[in-house]
Short mmCIF file of C-alpha atoms and ligand atoms in Angstrom, two decimals:
data_model
loop_
_atom_site.label_atom_id
_atom_site.label_comp_id
_atom_site.label_asym_id
_atom_site.label_seq_id
_atom_site.Cartn_x
_atom_site.Cartn_y
_atom_site.Cartn_z
CA MET A 1 55.74 163.39 89.75
CA LYS A 2 58.77 163.47 92.00
CA LYS A 3 59.42 161.60 95.21
CA SER A 4 59.44 163.95 98.20
CA ARG A 5 62.21 163.98 100.78
CA GLY A 6 61.65 160.92 102.90
CA ILE A 7 63.11 158.82 105.65
CA HIS A 8 66.41 158.20 103.81
CA HIS A 9 67.08 161.94 103.62
CA PHE A 10 66.28 162.19 107.33
CA PHE A 11 68.89 159.54 108.12
CA ALA A 12 71.36 161.13 105.67
CA ASP A 13 70.95 164.68 107.03
CA ASP A 14 70.92 163.96 110.76
CA PRO A 15 71.65 160.32 111.60
CA GLU A 16 71.88 161.00 115.36
CA ARG A 17 68.43 162.53 115.54
CA ALA A 18 66.99 159.95 113.11
CA ASP A 19 68.34 157.14 115.26
CA TRP A 20 66.82 158.75 118.35
CA GLU A 21 63.41 159.46 116.86
CA THR A 22 63.18 156.19 114.99
CA TRP A 23 64.77 153.55 117.15
CA GLY A 24 64.51 155.47 120.44
CA ARG A 25 68.19 155.28 121.24
CA ARG A 26 71.30 157.35 120.84
CA SER A 27 74.40 156.11 119.06
CA ASP A 28 77.93 156.69 120.19
CA PRO A 29 79.38 159.13 117.60
CA THR A 30 82.92 157.78 117.93
CA THR A 31 82.17 154.08 117.40
CA ARG A 32 78.84 154.43 115.54
CA ARG A 33 77.59 151.56 117.72
CA GLY A 34 74.12 152.04 119.07
CA PHE A 35 73.13 151.63 122.68
CA VAL A 36 69.56 151.21 123.71
CA LYS A 37 67.92 154.04 125.61
CA GLY A 38 64.65 152.51 126.80
CA LEU A 39 61.75 151.51 124.60
CA GLY A 40 59.51 154.60 124.58
CA ALA A 41 60.43 156.83 121.65
CA PHE A 42 60.47 154.15 118.99
CA THR A 43 56.84 153.12 119.20
CA ALA A 44 55.63 156.32 117.50
CA LEU A 45 57.12 155.29 114.16
CA VAL A 46 57.23 151.51 114.19
CA GLY A 47 54.36 150.97 116.62
CA ALA A 48 55.79 148.00 118.51
CA ARG A 49 58.52 146.94 120.88
CA VAL A 50 61.71 146.09 118.99
CA ALA A 51 62.95 142.55 119.51
CA PHE A 52 66.76 142.24 119.53
CA ALA A 53 66.94 146.03 119.99
CA ASP A 54 70.52 145.72 121.23
CA GLN A 55 71.53 144.29 117.86
CA VAL A 56 70.22 147.17 115.71
CA PRO A 57 73.18 148.83 113.94
CA ALA A 58 73.47 152.63 114.26
CA GLY A 59 71.90 154.61 111.42
CA LEU A 60 69.69 151.72 110.25
CA VAL A 61 66.53 152.90 108.45
CA PRO A 62 63.80 150.50 109.67
CA ALA A 63 62.61 148.15 106.93
CA SER A 64 59.02 148.96 107.96
CA HIS A 65 59.46 152.44 106.47
CA ALA A 66 62.41 152.11 104.07
CA ASN A 67 60.46 151.62 100.87
CA GLU A 68 57.40 153.84 100.97
CA THR A 69 56.15 155.14 97.62
CA SER A 70 52.77 155.95 96.02
CA PRO A 71 50.47 153.66 93.97
CA PHE A 72 49.11 154.42 90.46
CA GLU A 73 47.18 152.83 87.56
CA ILE A 74 48.30 151.84 84.05
CA GLU A 75 46.54 149.53 81.62
CA GLY A 76 47.84 145.97 81.77
CA LYS A 77 49.81 146.66 84.96
CA ASP A 78 48.66 145.97 88.49
CA GLY A 79 49.87 147.54 91.73
CA LEU A 80 53.02 149.16 90.35
CA THR A 81 54.44 152.29 92.00
CA LEU A 82 54.93 155.36 89.82
CA LEU A 83 58.32 157.06 90.13
CA ASN A 84 58.02 159.41 87.16
CA ASP A 85 55.27 159.89 84.57
CA ARG A 86 57.33 161.50 81.78
CA PRO A 87 59.21 159.45 80.86
CA LEU A 88 57.14 156.68 82.45
CA ASN A 89 58.98 154.79 85.19
CA ALA A 90 57.24 152.40 87.56
CA GLU A 91 58.39 149.62 89.86
CA THR A 92 56.78 146.60 91.52
CA PRO A 93 56.51 146.29 95.32
CA PRO A 94 58.42 143.13 96.39
CA HIS A 95 55.34 141.27 97.67
CA LEU A 96 53.81 141.56 94.16
CA LEU A 97 56.88 139.80 92.71
CA ASN A 98 56.04 136.58 94.56
CA ASP A 99 55.31 134.57 91.37
CA ASP A 100 58.14 132.28 90.33
CA VAL A 101 57.64 133.49 86.75
CA THR A 102 56.87 137.24 86.67
CA PRO A 103 53.51 137.96 84.99
CA ALA A 104 53.33 140.86 82.49
CA ASN A 105 51.17 142.95 84.83
CA ARG A 106 53.92 142.84 87.47
CA LEU A 107 56.95 143.70 85.32
CA PHE A 108 58.46 147.14 85.99
CA ILE A 109 58.67 149.85 83.32
CA ARG A 110 61.76 151.92 82.70
CA ASN A 111 61.42 154.37 79.81
CA ASN A 112 64.10 156.90 78.83
CA GLY A 113 61.97 158.50 76.12
CA ILE A 114 58.48 158.35 74.60
CA PRO A 115 57.39 154.87 73.40
CA PRO A 116 56.23 154.40 69.78
CA GLU A 117 52.44 154.46 69.26
CA ASN A 118 50.15 152.44 66.96
CA VAL A 119 52.75 149.73 66.49
CA ASP A 120 51.97 147.30 63.64
CA PRO A 121 53.89 144.04 64.17
CA SER A 122 53.15 142.81 60.63
CA SER A 123 55.09 145.67 59.04
CA TRP A 124 57.81 145.95 61.72
CA THR A 125 61.37 145.23 60.55
CA LEU A 126 64.73 144.64 62.18
CA THR A 127 67.87 145.53 60.24
CA LEU A 128 71.26 144.02 61.08
CA ASP A 129 74.06 146.39 60.08
CA GLY A 130 77.30 147.94 61.38
CA GLU A 131 81.01 148.01 60.44
CA SER A 132 81.45 144.31 61.22
CA VAL A 133 78.33 142.82 59.61
CA THR A 134 79.01 140.50 56.65
CA ARG A 135 75.63 140.89 54.87
CA GLU A 136 73.39 143.77 55.93
CA THR A 137 70.01 142.05 56.35
CA THR A 138 66.45 143.13 57.16
CA TYR A 139 64.02 140.73 58.83
CA THR A 140 60.29 140.98 59.46
CA ILE A 141 59.02 139.49 62.72
CA ARG A 142 57.59 136.67 60.64
CA ASP A 143 61.05 136.02 59.15
CA LEU A 144 62.49 135.79 62.65
CA ARG A 145 59.75 133.42 63.81
CA GLU A 146 60.04 131.15 60.76
CA LYS A 147 63.75 131.21 60.00
CA PHE A 148 65.18 130.58 63.48
CA GLU A 149 64.55 128.10 66.25
CA ASN A 150 61.98 129.56 68.66
CA VAL A 151 63.15 129.47 72.28
CA ASP A 152 61.48 130.17 75.64
CA ARG A 153 63.75 131.33 78.44
CA GLN A 154 63.17 132.67 81.91
CA LEU A 155 65.67 135.54 82.22
CA VAL A 156 66.21 138.18 84.90
CA LEU A 157 65.75 141.79 83.77
CA GLU A 158 66.95 144.32 86.36
CA CYS A 159 67.58 148.03 85.96
CA GLY A 160 71.15 149.08 86.77
CA GLY A 161 69.69 151.75 89.06
CA ASN A 162 67.48 149.39 91.08
CA GLY A 163 67.98 150.23 94.78
CA ARG A 164 69.28 153.75 94.05
CA SER A 165 67.03 155.37 96.69
CA GLU A 166 69.07 153.96 99.56
CA PHE A 167 72.43 155.50 98.64
CA ASN A 168 73.80 158.06 101.03
CA PRO A 169 74.54 160.80 100.10
CA PRO A 170 71.48 160.59 97.82
CA VAL A 171 72.06 160.64 94.05
CA SER A 172 69.78 161.98 91.32
CA GLY A 173 67.79 159.77 88.94
CA ASN A 174 64.72 157.58 89.42
CA GLN A 175 64.55 156.74 93.11
CA TRP A 176 64.06 152.98 92.59
CA THR A 177 63.61 151.03 95.80
CA LEU A 178 63.60 147.25 95.18
CA GLY A 179 61.17 146.56 92.36
CA ALA A 180 62.98 147.40 89.10
CA VAL A 181 63.47 143.69 88.51
CA GLY A 182 61.53 140.74 87.17
CA CYS A 183 61.98 137.30 85.65
CA PRO A 184 59.30 136.53 83.05
CA GLN A 185 59.56 133.78 80.48
CA TRP A 186 60.61 135.39 77.22
CA ASN A 187 59.58 133.96 73.84
CA GLY A 188 61.76 134.64 70.82
CA VAL A 189 64.90 133.58 69.02
CA ARG A 190 68.58 133.47 69.96
CA LEU A 191 70.40 136.70 69.12
CA LYS A 192 73.35 134.43 68.24
CA ASP A 193 71.39 132.64 65.48
CA VAL A 194 70.47 135.95 63.85
CA LEU A 195 74.05 137.25 64.12
CA GLU A 196 75.30 134.07 62.46
CA ASP A 197 72.70 134.34 59.70
CA CYS A 198 73.82 137.81 58.60
CA GLY A 199 77.41 136.97 59.52
CA TYR A 200 80.00 139.04 61.34
CA GLU A 201 83.69 139.70 60.81
CA GLN A 202 86.64 138.85 63.05
CA ASP A 203 86.87 142.46 64.21
CA ALA A 204 83.36 142.52 65.79
CA VAL A 205 83.60 144.02 69.30
CA TYR A 206 80.11 145.15 70.35
CA VAL A 207 76.47 144.52 69.43
CA ALA A 208 74.16 147.53 69.89
CA PHE A 209 70.48 148.36 69.43
CA TYR A 210 68.56 151.26 67.93
CA ALA A 211 64.86 151.62 68.63
CA ALA A 212 61.64 153.40 67.73
CA ASP A 213 61.09 155.45 70.90
CA THR A 214 61.53 159.23 70.60
CA HIS A 215 63.44 161.76 72.68
CA ILE A 216 61.69 163.31 75.67
CA SER A 217 62.52 166.82 74.32
CA GLY A 218 60.51 166.12 71.15
CA ALA A 219 63.61 166.78 69.01
CA ALA A 220 63.40 164.43 66.00
CA ASP A 221 67.18 164.25 65.56
CA ARG A 222 67.83 163.03 69.10
CA ILE A 223 67.42 159.45 70.32
CA PRO A 224 66.77 158.57 73.96
CA ILE A 225 69.02 155.54 74.32
CA SER A 226 71.16 153.20 72.18
CA ARG A 227 73.28 150.78 74.15
CA GLY A 228 75.02 147.48 73.56
CA VAL A 229 77.07 144.63 74.95
CA PRO A 230 80.39 143.00 74.04
CA ILE A 231 80.07 140.40 71.25
CA GLU A 232 80.82 137.62 73.78
CA LYS A 233 77.60 138.42 75.70
CA ALA A 234 75.61 138.88 72.48
CA ILE A 235 76.47 135.34 71.31
CA ASP A 236 75.72 133.79 74.72
CA ASP A 237 73.23 130.96 74.27
CA GLU A 238 70.69 132.76 76.49
CA SER A 239 70.82 136.18 74.77
CA MET A 240 67.52 136.73 72.95
CA ILE A 241 65.51 138.77 70.53
CA ALA A 242 62.05 138.44 72.10
CA PHE A 243 58.67 138.94 70.45
CA GLY A 244 56.69 137.60 73.38
CA MET A 245 56.48 137.19 77.12
CA ASN A 246 54.78 134.33 79.00
CA GLY A 247 53.17 133.16 75.76
CA HIS A 248 51.60 136.52 74.82
CA ASP A 249 52.68 139.61 72.88
CA LEU A 250 55.04 141.88 74.82
CA HIS A 251 53.28 144.60 76.84
CA GLU A 252 53.51 147.87 74.87
CA MET A 253 55.57 149.48 77.66
CA ASN A 254 57.95 146.50 77.77
CA GLY A 255 58.99 146.72 74.12
CA HIS A 256 56.13 145.46 71.92
CA PRO A 257 56.64 144.16 69.23
CA LEU A 258 60.38 143.33 69.51
CA ARG A 259 63.11 143.68 72.12
CA LEU A 260 66.45 142.35 73.25
CA VAL A 261 66.78 140.39 76.49
CA LEU A 262 70.31 140.08 77.82
CA GLY A 263 69.69 138.26 81.09
CA GLY A 264 71.72 139.28 84.13
CA TRP A 265 73.12 142.47 82.58
CA PRO A 266 71.89 146.02 83.31
CA GLY A 267 68.35 146.29 81.87
CA SER A 268 69.51 149.25 79.76
CA ALA A 269 71.26 146.84 77.37
CA SER A 270 67.99 145.03 76.67
CA GLY A 271 66.65 147.42 74.02
CA LYS A 272 62.87 147.71 73.64
CA TRP A 273 61.01 148.49 70.36
CA ILE A 274 64.19 147.58 68.45
CA ASN A 275 64.37 148.16 64.69
CA ARG A 276 68.14 147.99 64.18
CA VAL A 277 70.97 145.92 65.63
CA SER A 278 74.47 147.10 64.77
CA ILE A 279 77.54 144.88 64.88
CA ARG A 280 80.26 147.34 65.78
CA ASP A 281 84.04 147.13 65.36
CA ARG A 282 84.46 149.25 68.50
CA VAL A 283 82.83 149.77 71.88
CA HIS A 284 79.42 151.20 70.97
CA ASP A 285 79.12 155.01 71.21
CA GLY A 286 75.33 155.59 71.20
CA PRO A 287 73.45 157.86 73.63
CA LYS A 288 73.74 156.61 77.26
CA MET A 289 76.86 154.57 76.47
CA ALA A 290 79.20 157.44 77.36
CA SER A 291 80.33 158.22 80.89
CA PRO A 292 78.80 158.54 83.43
CA SER A 293 75.68 156.64 82.20
CA TYR A 294 75.54 153.00 83.32
CA ARG A 295 79.11 153.25 84.59
CA VAL A 296 80.64 153.02 88.05
CA PRO A 297 84.03 154.24 89.29
CA CYS A 298 86.74 151.83 88.06
CA GLU A 299 88.17 152.00 91.58
CA PRO A 300 86.06 152.52 94.73
CA VAL A 301 85.52 156.12 95.88
CA ALA A 302 84.39 157.73 99.13
CA PRO A 303 80.65 158.49 99.38
CA GLY A 304 79.91 161.84 97.69
CA GLN A 305 83.27 162.06 95.93
CA SER A 306 83.22 163.39 92.35
CA VAL A 307 84.74 161.15 89.69
CA GLU A 308 86.24 162.12 86.31
CA ASP A 309 84.47 160.66 83.27
CA GLU A 310 87.57 158.71 82.22
CA ASP A 311 87.68 157.00 85.62
CA MET A 312 84.22 155.47 85.15
CA CYS A 313 83.91 151.88 83.79
CA ILE A 314 80.99 150.28 81.90
CA ILE A 315 78.85 147.93 84.02
CA HIS A 316 78.84 144.34 82.78
CA ALA A 317 77.03 141.54 84.70
CA MET A 318 74.79 142.66 87.59
CA PRO A 319 75.79 141.62 91.13
CA VAL A 320 74.30 138.89 93.37
CA LYS A 321 70.93 139.85 94.85
CA SER A 322 67.76 138.47 96.45
CA LEU A 323 64.23 139.43 97.47
CA ILE A 324 61.81 138.31 100.16
CA THR A 325 58.50 138.29 98.25
CA TYR A 326 56.38 136.61 100.94
CA PRO A 327 55.23 137.89 103.34
CA GLN A 328 54.69 141.57 102.61
CA SER A 329 56.82 143.84 104.79
CA GLY A 330 54.87 145.17 107.78
CA ILE A 331 52.53 142.22 108.37
CA LYS A 332 51.22 141.25 111.78
CA HIS A 333 51.92 137.69 112.88
CA SER A 334 51.15 135.55 115.92
CA SER A 335 54.18 134.25 117.83
CA LYS A 336 52.35 130.93 118.28
CA GLU A 337 52.65 130.11 114.58
CA SER A 338 55.65 129.63 112.36
CA LEU A 339 55.90 131.95 109.35
CA PRO A 340 56.70 130.58 105.86
CA LEU A 341 58.94 132.81 103.70
CA HIS A 342 59.39 132.82 99.93
CA GLY A 343 61.60 134.73 97.56
CA HIS A 344 64.06 134.72 94.67
CA ALA A 345 67.81 135.13 94.23
CA TRP A 346 69.93 135.82 91.13
CA SER A 347 73.41 136.89 90.09
CA GLY A 348 74.51 138.26 86.69
CA ASP A 349 75.91 135.49 84.49
CA THR A 350 76.17 132.89 87.25
CA ASN A 351 73.90 131.06 89.69
CA ILE A 352 73.18 131.14 93.42
CA SER A 353 74.76 128.71 95.87
CA LYS A 354 73.26 129.87 99.22
CA LEU A 355 70.46 131.96 100.66
CA ARG A 356 70.70 132.91 104.33
CA ILE A 357 68.02 134.28 106.64
CA SER A 358 68.40 136.18 109.92
CA ILE A 359 65.71 137.43 112.33
CA ASP A 360 68.17 138.97 114.82
CA TYR A 361 69.94 141.69 112.77
CA GLY A 362 72.57 139.28 111.50
CA ARG A 363 73.68 137.75 114.83
CA THR A 364 72.62 134.26 113.66
CA TRP A 365 71.80 132.94 110.18
CA ASP A 366 69.84 129.96 108.81
CA SER A 367 70.09 128.48 105.31
CA ALA A 368 66.93 128.56 103.20
CA LYS A 369 65.87 125.81 100.79
CA LEU A 370 67.09 126.92 97.38
CA GLN A 371 65.72 125.63 94.06
CA ARG A 372 67.65 125.18 90.84
CA PRO A 373 67.04 127.78 88.11
CA SER A 374 64.48 126.67 85.50
CA ASN A 375 67.18 127.50 82.94
CA ARG A 376 70.53 129.31 83.02
CA LEU A 377 70.18 133.01 84.06
CA ALA A 378 66.69 132.53 85.54
CA TRP A 379 66.26 133.62 89.16
CA GLN A 380 66.18 130.86 91.77
CA ASN A 381 63.27 130.48 94.15
CA TRP A 382 63.85 129.88 97.84
CA ASP A 383 61.70 128.91 100.82
CA HIS A 384 62.22 129.04 104.54
CA THR A 385 60.19 128.95 107.77
CA VAL A 386 60.86 131.10 110.84
CA ARG A 387 59.63 131.05 114.43
CA PHE A 388 59.75 134.09 116.70
CA PRO A 389 60.88 133.57 120.32
CA THR A 390 58.92 136.57 121.70
CA SER A 391 56.42 139.18 120.55
CA GLY A 392 57.66 142.53 119.24
CA TYR A 393 59.04 144.21 116.13
CA TYR A 394 61.27 141.96 114.02
CA GLU A 395 63.20 142.32 110.80
CA ILE A 396 63.78 139.39 108.49
CA TRP A 397 66.98 139.76 106.51
CA ALA A 398 67.81 137.71 103.41
CA CYS A 399 71.29 137.47 101.86
CA ALA A 400 72.42 135.42 98.88
CA GLU A 401 75.81 134.07 97.87
CA ASP A 402 76.62 133.11 94.28
CA ALA A 403 78.69 130.35 92.67
CA LEU A 404 81.67 132.73 92.47
CA GLY A 405 81.60 133.10 96.28
CA HIS A 406 80.28 136.68 96.13
CA SER A 407 77.75 137.68 98.81
CA GLN A 408 75.37 140.60 99.07
CA PRO A 409 76.64 143.44 101.29
CA MET A 410 74.78 143.71 104.59
CA VAL A 411 74.50 147.51 104.57
CA LEU A 412 75.26 149.00 101.12
CA PRO A 413 77.75 148.32 98.35
CA SER A 414 80.33 150.91 97.30
CA TRP A 415 78.73 154.35 96.79
CA ASN A 416 78.90 155.59 93.19
CA PRO A 417 77.92 158.94 91.59
CA LYS A 418 74.94 157.56 89.61
CA GLY A 419 73.66 155.17 92.27
CA TYR A 420 73.93 151.90 90.36
CA LEU A 421 74.23 148.29 91.57
CA ASN A 422 72.72 148.52 95.05
CA ASN A 423 72.52 144.83 95.91
CA ALA A 424 72.25 145.17 99.70
CA CYS A 425 70.49 142.32 101.53
CA HIS A 426 66.70 142.69 101.51
CA ARG A 427 64.94 143.30 104.84
CA ILE A 428 61.28 143.21 105.76
CA ALA A 429 59.45 144.15 108.95
CA VAL A 430 57.19 141.77 110.91
CA TYR A 431 55.09 142.70 113.95
CA VAL A 432 54.77 139.66 116.20
CA SER A 433 52.01 139.56 118.81
N1 MTE B 1 64.36 151.63 73.31
C1 MTE B 1 64.52 151.59 74.63
N2 MTE B 1 64.99 150.47 75.22
C2 MTE B 1 65.15 150.41 76.55
C3 MTE B 1 64.90 151.55 77.37
C4 MTE B 1 64.40 152.72 76.73
O1 MTE B 1 64.12 153.74 77.36
N3 MTE B 1 64.23 152.71 75.37
N4 MTE B 1 65.13 151.47 78.71
C5 MTE B 1 66.15 150.50 79.12
C6 MTE B 1 66.30 150.34 80.55
S1 MTE B 1 67.25 151.51 81.33
C7 MTE B 1 65.81 149.25 81.22
S2 MTE B 1 66.12 149.01 82.86
C8 MTE B 1 64.97 148.26 80.53
C9 MTE B 1 63.63 148.15 81.22
O2 MTE B 1 62.80 147.22 80.61
P1 MTE B 1 61.25 147.19 80.94
O3 MTE B 1 60.72 148.60 80.86
O4 MTE B 1 60.63 146.27 79.98
O5 MTE B 1 61.12 146.68 82.36
O6 MTE B 1 64.74 148.59 79.18
C10 MTE B 1 65.86 149.14 78.50
N5 MTE B 1 65.57 149.26 77.10
MO1 MO B 2 67.63 150.80 83.51
#
C-alpha cells in the first residue's frame, strides 16, 4: 500500500497554483509574500472564511488537509494509519496520542523486516558479546528480571523519519506525518546494569543490537537492521532493556519479548526482539548504520541537493518537538466558548522550558502551562485555553523551546536527502462559528 500523490506534491509542483486554489490568493513570486485576493476560491477546500487571512505565509499547506492518510485494523492497535503493509508501518493520528502515558494500542509500528512468530519468552535469551566485552554472557528473561533492579520509565520513542511527508522536494521512504512517536511507560532493567555485569573494556565505543526479525527479501543470510549508540548513551541511567510496557508484555509488533529503549534518540536505535547486544570497539557497522541511513548532511545543503556518503553524519539525540493532541484538527467550535488545548513536548536528551501557542499565524504568541516530566526523558504535558475573536477558519500553532534554548522551526528544518528530523511546529485547523 503506497500513499498517493497528495496535497504536499501539489504545493511542491506548482506552489502558485496551489496557493490560489487553496487559499484563494496569489503570492508575489519575487518576495514570496502572499496578498489576499478576496475570499471566494478558498472555501471549496477548507469550507470556511479564513481568519487572519492576511497573515498566511505563501506556500502554506493548510493544516486542515496536511495530514490526510487512510485508516486500517491490526490486533491490539486502535485507529492507527497504515503507511505500508510489508514491512508493516503504521502511525497514530495526533488526537489519539492525547494520553499522558501512551497506551499500547496507540503506539506506532515501524518494522524494517518481518517480525519473529510464535515467540516463547521462557526460552528467549540475550547474549552480551563483542570485541570489548569482558565476559561473554547469556541471560534468560528470568535472569534479567531477577538479577537486576527492575525499573519503570516513561521514555519518548520517535522514528527518525517522523514528519518526512512534509519535506519539499519530497523524499522516498515511509511518508510519516506526525504520529511515529509515543511515550509509554517501559518496564525492564537498566542497560547499564547489564553492561556492568558482563563487564566492558576501556576501548568500548559503541553498543549495538541484533534481533530475531528476518529480511524482507526472505534471504536467511541477510538481517533487516542492526544499529547502536555510543557507549555514553548506552550507560545513561535511563537507557533500558524492556520486557514490558505499561505493566503488560510488550505488543508483538513493538518488540515482544525483549527490546532496547534509548529515550530521545532515533527509534531505530531501540532494537526490538533483541537476542544479542554487542559491545563494540568501533562505531557499529551493522545494516542501516552505514550512510545514508539515519544520517543527515554534516553541513546544511540546499533542498534537493545530492550529498556524498562521507558527508553524512549519524543522528544522535532527536530535536525539540511538540504535538497538539486535543482537540482533533478540523473540529467545529463556537466562538462564544473558550477552547481548552492539550498536548506534549519533548527534546532528545534534555527537557522543555517553554511551549508557545499562536492562533494568528505567528503574529502573537501565548505561553502554555507546562508540566514537569514524570521522569527524565519523558515527554512533558502542556495545557492552554484559547478564545477566538471572530468566526472563521483558524489554525492553532504550537512551538516548543528546550532547556538548551533550541526552538522548533516554524516552517521546516533543514532539508536532507532521507527526510529525517522534521520537527516543525505542529498546526491544527479549527472552524469557528
Ligand atoms: N529488530 C528491529 N528493531 C527495530 C526495528 C526493526 O525493524 N527491527 N525498527 C526500528 C525503528 S526504525 C524504529 S522507529 C523503532 C520503532 O519502534 P516501534 O515499532 O515499537 O514503535 O524500532 C526500531 N527497532
Ligand atoms: Mo525509525
